[in-house]
Coordinates of C-alpha atoms in Angstrom, one line a residue:
M104 CA -61.3 38.0 -1.0
K105 CA -62.0 36.2 2.0
D106 CA -64.1 34.1 0.3
M107 CA -60.0 33.0 -1.6
L108 CA -58.8 32.7 1.2
E109 CA -60.7 30.2 3.4
S110 CA -60.4 27.9 -0.3
I111 CA -57.3 28.6 0.2
A112 CA -57.1 27.4 3.2
R113 CA -59.8 24.1 2.8
E114 CA -57.6 22.9 0.2
A115 CA -54.2 22.9 1.5
K116 CA -55.3 21.2 4.1
A117 CA -57.2 18.5 2.6
S118 CA -53.8 17.9 0.0
L119 CA -51.7 18.3 3.3
E120 CA -54.1 15.4 4.4
L121 CA -53.0 13.5 1.7
A122 CA -49.5 13.8 1.4
Q123 CA -46.7 11.1 1.9
S124 CA -43.7 12.0 1.0
K125 CA -41.1 14.6 1.6
Q126 CA -42.0 15.0 -1.8
E127 CA -45.3 15.6 -2.5
L128 CA -44.9 17.6 0.6
E129 CA -42.9 20.2 -0.7
N130 CA -44.8 20.4 -4.0
I131 CA -47.6 21.5 -1.8
R132 CA -45.7 23.9 -0.3
V133 CA -44.8 25.8 -3.4
K134 CA -48.3 25.5 -4.3
Y135 CA -49.7 27.5 -1.5
L136 CA -46.7 29.2 -0.6
G137 CA -44.0 29.8 -3.0
K138 CA -43.3 33.0 -4.7
K139 CA -45.8 32.1 -7.4
G140 CA -48.1 30.5 -5.5
E141 CA -52.0 30.8 -4.6
L142 CA -51.8 32.9 -1.4
T143 CA -49.6 34.8 -3.2
A144 CA -51.5 35.4 -5.9
V145 CA -54.5 36.7 -3.6
L146 CA -52.1 39.0 -1.5
K147 CA -51.1 41.0 -4.6
Q148 CA -54.2 42.1 -5.2
M149 CA -54.8 43.7 -1.5
G150 CA -54.5 47.5 -3.7
K151 CA -57.6 47.1 -5.1
L152 CA -59.1 47.0 -1.9
T153 CA -60.6 49.8 0.3
P154 CA -58.4 51.3 3.0
E155 CA -60.6 49.6 5.3
E156 CA -60.7 46.0 4.7
R157 CA -56.7 45.9 4.0
P158 CA -56.2 45.5 7.9
V159 CA -58.8 42.6 7.8
M160 CA -58.0 40.5 5.2
G161 CA -54.6 41.2 5.0
Q162 CA -54.6 39.9 9.1
L163 CA -57.0 36.7 7.0
A164 CA -54.6 36.3 4.7
N165 CA -51.7 35.8 7.8
E166 CA -53.3 33.3 9.4
V167 CA -54.6 31.9 6.7
R168 CA -50.4 31.5 6.5
A169 CA -49.6 30.4 9.7
S170 CA -52.7 27.6 9.5
I171 CA -50.9 25.9 6.3
E172 CA -47.4 26.7 8.3
A173 CA -48.2 24.9 10.9
L174 CA -49.8 21.5 9.1
I175 CA -46.8 21.8 6.8
E176 CA -44.5 21.0 9.9
A177 CA -46.9 19.0 11.9
T178 CA -47.0 16.5 8.4
D179 CA -43.6 16.8 8.1
E180 CA -42.6 14.6 11.4
K181 CA -45.7 12.7 10.8
I182 CA -44.1 11.5 7.2
K183 CA -40.4 11.2 9.0
K184 CA -41.8 9.1 12.1
A185 CA -43.8 6.8 9.1
E186 CA -40.4 6.8 7.1
L187 CA -38.2 6.0 10.2
E188 CA -41.0 2.9 11.3
K189 CA -40.9 1.5 7.0
K190 CA -37.1 1.8 7.9
L191 CA -37.3 -0.2 11.0
R192 CA -39.3 -2.8 10.0
E193 CA -36.9 -3.2 6.9
E194 CA -33.6 -3.6 8.5
K195 CA -34.9 -5.7 11.5
L196 CA -32.0 -8.0 13.0
D197 CA -32.7 -11.2 14.2
V198 CA -30.1 -11.9 16.5
T199 CA -31.0 -15.4 17.1
M200 CA -29.3 -16.4 13.3
P201 CA -25.9 -17.3 13.0
G202 CA -23.5 -15.1 12.5
K203 CA -21.4 -14.8 8.9
K204 CA -18.1 -16.7 8.8
S205 CA -15.5 -13.7 7.7
E206 CA -12.8 -14.5 5.7
L207 CA -9.7 -14.2 7.5
G208 CA -6.3 -13.6 5.1
H209 CA -3.2 -14.2 5.9
K210 CA 0.7 -12.5 5.3
H211 CA 2.1 -13.7 1.8
P212 CA 5.0 -16.3 1.8
L213 CA 7.4 -13.0 0.4
N214 CA 5.9 -11.6 3.3
I215 CA 6.6 -14.1 5.9
V216 CA 10.0 -14.8 4.9
L217 CA 10.9 -11.9 4.9
D218 CA 10.0 -11.0 8.4
E219 CA 11.4 -13.8 9.4
V220 CA 14.7 -12.5 7.9
K221 CA 14.2 -9.0 9.6
D222 CA 13.6 -10.4 12.5
I223 CA 17.1 -12.9 11.9
F224 CA 19.3 -9.8 11.1
L225 CA 17.7 -7.8 13.9
G226 CA 18.5 -9.9 16.5
M227 CA 22.0 -9.7 15.7
G228 CA 22.3 -5.6 16.2
F229 CA 21.3 -4.8 12.6
D230 CA 18.7 -2.2 11.8
I231 CA 16.7 -1.1 8.1
A232 CA 17.3 1.4 6.0
T233 CA 15.3 2.3 3.2
G234 CA 15.5 4.5 0.2
P235 CA 14.2 5.0 -2.9
E236 CA 12.8 3.6 -5.8
V237 CA 13.2 6.1 -8.6
E238 CA 17.1 6.1 -8.2
W239 CA 19.9 8.7 -9.9
D240 CA 22.2 6.5 -12.0
Y241 CA 25.4 8.4 -9.7
Y242 CA 23.6 6.3 -6.8
N243 CA 22.2 2.6 -8.6
F244 CA 26.3 2.8 -10.5
E245 CA 28.9 5.1 -10.2
A246 CA 29.1 5.6 -6.4
L247 CA 29.2 1.4 -6.6
N248 CA 32.3 1.4 -8.6
I249 CA 29.5 1.2 -11.8
P250 CA 30.8 3.5 -14.2
K251 CA 29.0 4.4 -17.8
D252 CA 31.7 2.4 -19.3
H253 CA 31.2 -0.8 -16.9
P254 CA 30.1 -4.3 -18.0
A255 CA 28.3 -4.5 -15.0
R256 CA 25.3 -2.5 -16.3
D257 CA 25.2 -4.9 -19.5
T258 CA 23.5 -7.4 -17.2
Q259 CA 21.5 -4.6 -14.6
D260 CA 19.2 -3.5 -17.6
T261 CA 17.0 -1.3 -16.9
F262 CA 14.1 1.2 -17.0
Y263 CA 14.8 4.7 -17.8
I264 CA 13.4 7.7 -16.7
T265 CA 15.4 10.1 -18.0
E266 CA 19.2 9.3 -18.9
N267 CA 20.7 9.7 -15.5
M268 CA 17.3 8.4 -13.3
L269 CA 16.3 5.1 -13.6
L270 CA 13.9 2.0 -11.5
R271 CA 16.9 1.1 -9.0
T272 CA 18.4 -2.6 -10.3
Q273 CA 19.6 -3.0 -6.1
T274 CA 18.7 -1.7 -3.1
S275 CA 22.5 -1.0 -2.9
P276 CA 21.6 2.7 -3.1
V277 CA 20.4 3.1 -0.1
Q278 CA 24.3 1.6 1.4
I279 CA 25.3 4.7 -0.2
R280 CA 23.2 7.0 1.4
V281 CA 22.9 5.2 4.4
M282 CA 27.2 5.8 4.6
E283 CA 26.8 9.5 3.3
Q284 CA 24.9 10.3 6.4
Q285 CA 25.9 8.2 8.7
K286 CA 29.4 7.4 9.8
P287 CA 30.7 4.2 11.3
P288 CA 29.7 1.6 13.4
I289 CA 27.3 0.9 10.3
R290 CA 25.3 -2.1 10.5
V291 CA 21.8 -2.1 8.4
I292 CA 20.0 -4.4 5.8
S293 CA 17.8 -2.6 3.2
P294 CA 15.4 -4.6 1.5
G295 CA 13.0 -3.6 -1.4
R296 CA 11.6 -3.6 -4.6
V297 CA 14.3 -3.7 -7.4
F298 CA 13.4 -3.7 -11.6
R299 CA 15.1 -5.1 -14.0
S300 CA 14.2 -5.3 -17.8
D301 CA 14.5 -8.9 -17.6
A302 CA 11.6 -11.5 -19.3
V303 CA 9.1 -12.9 -17.4
D304 CA 9.5 -16.7 -16.7
A305 CA 9.9 -19.4 -14.0
T306 CA 13.2 -17.6 -12.6
H307 CA 13.3 -13.9 -13.9
S308 CA 10.3 -10.7 -13.6
P309 CA 10.7 -7.4 -14.2
L310 CA 10.3 -6.6 -10.6
F311 CA 11.8 -8.9 -7.4
H312 CA 13.0 -8.1 -3.9
Q313 CA 16.4 -8.4 -2.8
I314 CA 17.7 -7.6 1.2
E315 CA 20.7 -6.6 0.7
G316 CA 23.8 -5.8 4.0
L317 CA 26.4 -3.6 5.1
V318 CA 28.4 -3.3 8.3
V319 CA 31.8 -0.8 8.6
D320 CA 33.1 -0.5 11.0
K321 CA 36.9 -1.0 12.1
G322 CA 39.0 -4.3 12.3
I323 CA 36.1 -5.8 10.1
T324 CA 36.9 -8.9 8.3
M325 CA 36.0 -11.3 5.7
G326 CA 35.4 -13.9 8.7
D327 CA 32.9 -11.7 10.3
L328 CA 31.1 -11.6 7.2
K329 CA 31.4 -15.6 7.1
G330 CA 30.3 -15.1 10.7
T331 CA 27.0 -13.6 10.5
L332 CA 25.8 -15.0 6.8
E333 CA 26.7 -19.3 9.0
A334 CA 24.0 -17.4 11.5
F335 CA 21.9 -16.4 9.6
A336 CA 22.0 -19.6 7.4
K337 CA 21.1 -21.4 9.8
R338 CA 18.5 -19.5 12.0
L339 CA 17.0 -19.7 8.6
Y340 CA 17.2 -23.3 7.4
G341 CA 18.0 -25.3 10.4
N342 CA 21.0 -25.8 12.8
D343 CA 22.5 -28.7 10.4
T344 CA 23.0 -26.4 7.5
K345 CA 26.2 -25.0 6.3
I346 CA 27.9 -22.8 3.9
R347 CA 30.3 -22.6 1.2
L348 CA 32.5 -19.8 -0.2
R349 CA 33.0 -19.5 -3.4
P350 CA 35.7 -17.2 -5.1
H351 CA 33.5 -14.5 -7.8
H352 CA 33.4 -10.6 -9.1
F353 CA 31.5 -8.0 -8.2
P354 CA 32.8 -4.4 -9.0
F355 CA 31.9 -2.8 -5.7
T356 CA 33.5 -5.7 -3.0
E357 CA 36.9 -6.7 -3.2
P358 CA 37.2 -9.8 -2.6
S359 CA 34.0 -11.0 -3.4
C360 CA 32.3 -13.9 -3.1
E361 CA 28.6 -16.4 -4.1
I362 CA 27.6 -18.1 -0.9
D363 CA 25.9 -20.9 -1.1
V364 CA 24.0 -23.6 1.5
T365 CA 23.5 -27.3 2.1
C366 CA 20.7 -28.6 -0.5
F367 CA 17.2 -28.3 1.2
K368 CA 16.1 -31.0 0.1
C369 CA 19.3 -33.5 0.4
G370 CA 21.4 -32.5 3.3
G371 CA 24.3 -31.8 1.2
K372 CA 23.8 -36.1 -0.4
G373 CA 23.8 -34.6 -4.2
C374 CA 20.4 -34.9 -6.3
P375 CA 18.7 -33.2 -9.3
M376 CA 18.0 -29.3 -7.8
C377 CA 21.4 -28.9 -6.4
K378 CA 22.5 -31.0 -9.5
G379 CA 24.3 -33.4 -7.7
E380 CA 26.4 -30.6 -5.7
G381 CA 24.7 -31.0 -2.6
F382 CA 25.1 -26.7 -1.9
I383 CA 23.0 -24.6 -3.7
E384 CA 23.6 -20.9 -4.3
I385 CA 21.4 -17.8 -2.2
L386 CA 23.3 -14.7 -2.4
G387 CA 26.5 -12.7 -3.5
A388 CA 29.2 -11.0 -1.0
G389 CA 32.1 -10.0 -0.5
M390 CA 33.9 -6.4 1.4
V391 CA 33.2 -3.1 0.6
H392 CA 35.5 -2.0 -2.2
P393 CA 38.2 1.7 -0.6
K394 CA 36.8 3.2 -3.3
V395 CA 33.6 2.9 -2.8
L396 CA 34.2 3.8 1.2
S397 CA 36.1 6.6 -0.2
G398 CA 33.6 7.5 -2.4
C399 CA 31.2 7.9 0.7
G400 CA 33.7 9.9 2.4
V401 CA 34.9 6.8 4.9
D402 CA 38.1 6.4 5.1
P403 CA 39.6 2.8 4.1
E404 CA 42.7 3.3 6.0
V405 CA 40.3 3.6 9.2
Y406 CA 37.2 1.6 8.3
S407 CA 36.6 -1.9 6.7
G408 CA 33.7 -3.2 6.1
Y409 CA 31.2 -5.9 3.8
A410 CA 28.1 -6.5 2.3
F411 CA 26.0 -8.7 0.8
G412 CA 22.4 -9.4 -1.4
V413 CA 20.4 -11.9 -1.6
G414 CA 17.1 -12.1 -3.8
L415 CA 14.3 -12.6 -1.2
E416 CA 12.1 -14.7 -3.9
R417 CA 15.1 -16.8 -4.1
L418 CA 15.2 -17.8 -0.4
V419 CA 11.4 -18.2 -0.5
M420 CA 11.4 -20.8 -3.4
F421 CA 14.0 -22.5 -1.4
R422 CA 11.8 -22.7 2.1
F423 CA 8.9 -23.8 0.5
D424 CA 9.3 -25.6 -2.6
I425 CA 8.3 -23.6 -5.0
D426 CA 9.4 -23.9 -8.5
D427 CA 7.8 -20.7 -10.4
M428 CA 8.1 -17.1 -9.6
R429 CA 5.0 -16.2 -11.0
L430 CA 3.2 -17.9 -8.8
L431 CA 4.1 -15.1 -6.3
Y432 CA 2.5 -12.6 -7.7
E433 CA -0.5 -14.1 -9.9
N434 CA -2.9 -13.5 -6.8
D435 CA -4.6 -17.1 -7.4
M436 CA -5.9 -17.9 -4.2
R437 CA -5.6 -22.0 -5.3
F438 CA -2.3 -21.4 -4.6
L439 CA -1.8 -18.3 -1.6
G440 CA -4.0 -20.9 0.4
Q441 CA -1.4 -23.1 1.4
F442 CA 0.8 -20.4 3.5

């Protein structure tokens, strides 16, 4: 047995001197010290020895085990050091080489104009309000004086999730939620994504963005609405910009109007872009309908208010002279790189 133990010690040492990787090292450990290893197999024969031989062989076996374990540990350290040196050689960094240029991104044209609009209204004392894109039919239609049989729903065909839950067609539901939760005075804008079941073309998309505004307080008049939107148009398009109000109809405002601004291309003289009128429509507005106010717990005998809504894409297309809305969504770097 003594010869077998000494032989195991010699063979293990020779194998460890040749080991080049952690996997080889583990294989050697299992071969000699594992549960089914050679040293274990020898120790199982201890029962055949005489009582006098057992302590001697036991001590020798422990010495062999300890020597093999020490060699394994030393070899492991050697392999780790060699691997580190190899990694450092392969990943050597030449600090004298020129660096690689990092491409810097920039704002999307939609965000450029949206941030400008936010700054304009924040400067006029407005707050920014947000709400869910998946909305109840009540907030999207009924609370805005658009009952289920109202023809205005035909122009806002949308995506229904259930009979009473849908993807919002406008950000007006945010205004309803604000009036329910906050007492006047109220002065907010509510930008966000909206959805309608429209076919994709140069001027339509099933997903687009709206910015709607709401002011509710005592003594609010149509003159306040005109003054606010005139200041907004001048800040966005220049001090020479003029606005024009045309009568219109919206279920949730009374009276209602469309707001036009002087044409950006011809300055109001008339051109193909404005179809010779000198003005271009940019948004709809009006005084909040008394029925909408009372439905939100606001007394229309005490308070009045105005509301307006504009499509962000329309503002962007006018601002940058873009003739196809689809360009804003296609992520074409040849187009986006111009901004």
